[in-house]
Steps between C-alpha positions, in 0.01 A plus 500: 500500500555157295335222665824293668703802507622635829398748659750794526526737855589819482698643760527875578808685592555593840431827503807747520504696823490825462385819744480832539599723806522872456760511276650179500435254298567123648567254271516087591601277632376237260308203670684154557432270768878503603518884497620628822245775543213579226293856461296435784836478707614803347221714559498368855785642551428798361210610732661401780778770449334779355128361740264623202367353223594547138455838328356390165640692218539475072848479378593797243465380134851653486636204748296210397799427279709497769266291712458276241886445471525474830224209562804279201700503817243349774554168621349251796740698745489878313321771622535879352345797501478744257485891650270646245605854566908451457474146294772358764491107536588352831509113570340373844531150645165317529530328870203201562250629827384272740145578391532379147305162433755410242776371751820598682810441330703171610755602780901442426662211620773673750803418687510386826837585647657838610765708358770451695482756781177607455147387561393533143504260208637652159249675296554691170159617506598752839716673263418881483443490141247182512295717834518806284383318174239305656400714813508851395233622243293880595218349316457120632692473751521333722782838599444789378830712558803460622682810660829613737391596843712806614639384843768655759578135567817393328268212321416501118092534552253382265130449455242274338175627478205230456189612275195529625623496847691737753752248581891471337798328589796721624864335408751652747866366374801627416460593121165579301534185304476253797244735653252519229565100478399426888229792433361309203451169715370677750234653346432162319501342866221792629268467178538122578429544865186702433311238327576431095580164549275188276459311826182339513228615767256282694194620701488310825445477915772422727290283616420320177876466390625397847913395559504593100491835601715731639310662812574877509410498909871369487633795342485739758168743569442820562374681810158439542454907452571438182209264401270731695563796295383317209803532372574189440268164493546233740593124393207264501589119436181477329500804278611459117799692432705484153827260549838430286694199430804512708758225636589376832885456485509362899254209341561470144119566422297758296283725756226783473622824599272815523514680198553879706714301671739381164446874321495790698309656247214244503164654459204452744420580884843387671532304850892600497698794402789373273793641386787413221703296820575151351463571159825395292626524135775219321609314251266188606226404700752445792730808468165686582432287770795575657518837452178572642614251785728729575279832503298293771765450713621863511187620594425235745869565692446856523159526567586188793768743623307819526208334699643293719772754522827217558817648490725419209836479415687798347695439186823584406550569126772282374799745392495296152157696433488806293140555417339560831773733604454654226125565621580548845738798381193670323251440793788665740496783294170554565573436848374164572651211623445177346512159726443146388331218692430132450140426548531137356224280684412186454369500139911459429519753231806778586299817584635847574314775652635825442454845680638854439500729818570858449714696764283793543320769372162527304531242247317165563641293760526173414433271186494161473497206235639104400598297307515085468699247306688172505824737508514692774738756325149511223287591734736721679524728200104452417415640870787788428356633185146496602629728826673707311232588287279553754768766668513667178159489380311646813754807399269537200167415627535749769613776225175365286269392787551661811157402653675169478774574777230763704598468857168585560363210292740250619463550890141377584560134264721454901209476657278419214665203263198437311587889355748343269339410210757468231851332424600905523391548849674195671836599331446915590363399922843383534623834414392598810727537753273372771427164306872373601387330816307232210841409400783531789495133529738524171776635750507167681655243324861385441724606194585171319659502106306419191447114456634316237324412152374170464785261320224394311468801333765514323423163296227660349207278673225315388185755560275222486683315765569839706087559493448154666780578753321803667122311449696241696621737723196621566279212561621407832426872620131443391535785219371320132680633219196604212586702131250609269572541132488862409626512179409691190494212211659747229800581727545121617545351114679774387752638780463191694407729784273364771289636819430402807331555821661318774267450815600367821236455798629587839719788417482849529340673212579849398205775504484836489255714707519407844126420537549218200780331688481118542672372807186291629464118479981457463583299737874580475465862559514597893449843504671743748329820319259584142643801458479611082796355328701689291606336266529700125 
């Protein structure tokens, strides 16, 4: 080098990702600092659908031409894969994982304010063709397959099957385009639910984070046969336990919440048994919120009606109505009779609780289920369809499980709750005819008509507004309103879809297995009887 002369730097190409499983051949994305998801993502992805890592292989010396025309096409967002035993191309998407150190992509800026009749903002990106597009790969992710559920119910029945995972979302609607839509979310709202979300863990006492932490003695505990099992681990104030950034919407202030309380799928010994209850799926931050608001307060009316066992008032379905009819028609064909109750309590969200009764014979002898929304008529419907698939599905698990419906099975959880161990068994003990005497308090109340929908509804409200409306309904009953943030970042920027755990102290919180229920340390629940629920 000349004396005076600069020195030169030479920079090296990022290197071009390329891999190898079986035979496929993956080629990109390219590296950028603004791509949305890089290799890393991809492969990611990858193992956690197929759980295995990659099968290395050498491409054919007859297809590295058409590998090599392929990689022309990869860009920052491009993935494709070569098959090097039928030379077919397919494109992927490349989504960013929470575990990448390169960043989440930037959330959308979203509206605030309701379509008019509805309690969800407008959003292009909950079009079927954007879930398919960005939702739907057998590969990556993060569903797998999509596919028609035969079903004697007359409902269009589709599912959503999550990779790596035995969960799916079921959409039950009236055609198989709406139904793969709602089973699309769904399954977005479960994979969410389980734990994929980027937020941010610390490692910290109760005792060390003090009113900055949510305290999960509030939440509702389990018998203390439970903890002595070993089945679960009791709370200690002073014990370190992984927590989540969440948000106090009764105080307007961030808050610790447990992180097996946020994501029912947390890792690690666990103190409570959590389920999906609370978690909701929207167009914004706030749409979540309230949708998961909602979940709460259908679980906590019927599970405050079952145990302290207050009459409610019967329902008559408006004439107007042609859907639940419609229901009721194929539930009395299989000899049940459907009824309709309000179970609205004091959390003011319309609730419905829902029970089939057949007339005789040896079918199962009662079903039960609800439903809860701003619109009574909403919920209404909700608790109808979830009945009515109950009523037609025990039809089938009978056929396919009879063990399930075994008389013999079923008789000693009377005397024995703790014998029912799964969301099965407290819907199949109330097949019993000798359960009834759990539920005759349904027979007492008055027959009143459907309320009204809210005016406000109508206008198409602001959901931020509406959020602060229940937290403020809330506060004066002593029940803080607290969401966690579960979403997935590639999901959020690109459909503008978020999730969210909603979590509200003081209510009733749905478990299954009667041993893991948690009705100790609510002071609003006076208790005539802890009989298993059975709710589906």
């Amino acid at each position: 080098m000349t004396p005076g002369q600069p020195a030169t730097t030479t920079r090296r190409a990022p290197a071009f990702p390329i891999r190898h499983d079986g035979p496929l051949t993956y080629l990109g994305p390219l590296p950028h600092p603004d791509a949305p998801g890089c290799a890393d993502c991809a492969e990611s992805a990858r193992r956690e659908v197929t759980a295995r890592p990659a099968d290395p292989a050498v491409v054919a010396p007859a297809l590295a031409l058409a590998v090599r025309a392929v990689r022309k096409a990869v860009t920052t967002d491009a993935l494709y894969s070569v098959d090097t035993t039928t030379g077919r191309v397919r494109g992927h998407r490349v989504g960013h994982r929470p575990e990448c150190p390169a960043g989440a992509p930037a959330p959308a800026s979203v509206p605030t304010r309701a379509v008019p009749g509805t309690l969800r903002v407008p959003n292009p990106g909950t079009a079927l063709p954007a879930l398919r597009a960005e939702l739907v790969d057998e590969r990556h992710g993060p569903i797998t397959s999509v596919s028609r559920v035969d079903s004697p119910l007359p409902l269009a029945v589709v599912s959503a099957e999550l990779g790596g995972s035995r969960q799916a979302g079921v959409g039950r609607t009236g055609d198989f385009a709406a139904a793969e839509r709602v089973a699309l979310l769904e399954a977005l709202e479960r994979r969410c639910g389980i734990g994929v979300g980027a937020n941010a863990v610390i490692t910290a006492s109760l005792a060390e984070l003090g009113p900055d932490a949510l305290d999960p003695r509030l939440l509702g505990l389990h018998p203390d046969a439970a903890y002595d099992s070993g089945e679960l681990t009791r709370f200690a104030p002073d014990q370190p336990i992984r927590w989540v950034h969440g948000w106090d919407h009764s105080a307007g202030r961030a808050i610790a919440v447990p992180e097996q309380v946020a994501f029912w799928g947390a890792p690690g010994p666990r103190f409570l048994r959590e389920t999906s209850s609370g978690c909701g799926l929207g167009g914004s931050r706030e749409e979540a919120a309230l949708h998961g608001f909602f979940e709460c307060a259908e679980r906590d009316a019927f599970l405050m009606a079952w145990y302290t066992r207050a009459p409610l008032p019967r329902l008559r379905v408006p004439a107007r109505e042609g859907f639940v009819p419609h229901l009721d028609d194929r539930m009395a064909d299989l000899g049940y009779r459907a009824r309709y109750f309000d179970a609205t309590n004091d959390l003011g969200v319309p609730t419905v609780l829902a029970w089939a009764e057949h007339r005789g014979g040896p079918a199962p002898a009662a079903f039960f289920a609800a439903g809860a929304h701003p619109d009574p008529a909403t919920a209404l419907r909700s608790a109808a369809a979830e009945l009515a698939l109950c009523v037609v599905g025990a039809a089938e698990q009978a056929r396919h499980n009879p063990h399930l419906y075994d008389r013999a099975r079923l008789l000693p959880m009377l005397d024995n709750p703790d014998l029912v161990r799964t969301m099965d068994d407290h819907v199949a003990l109330y097949g019993l005819p000798e359960a009834a005497p759990a539920y005759t308090f349904l027979r007492e109340g008055p027959t009143v008509d459907l309320p009204a929908p809210p005016p406000w509804l109508a206008d198409g409200p602001s959901l931020p507004d509406l959020l602060t409306h229940y937290a403020d309904h809330l506060r004066p009953l002593n029940l803080p309103l607290f969401s966690v943030d579960q979403s997935d970042p590639t999901p959020r920027s690109r459909l503008g879809l978020w999730s969210t755990k909603v979590i509200i102290p003081g209510t009733l919180p749905m478990t299954f297995g009667h041993r893991f229920r948690r009705l100790t340390n609510l002071p609003r629940l006076h208790a005539t009887h802890t009989l298993p629920h059975p709710f589906p």
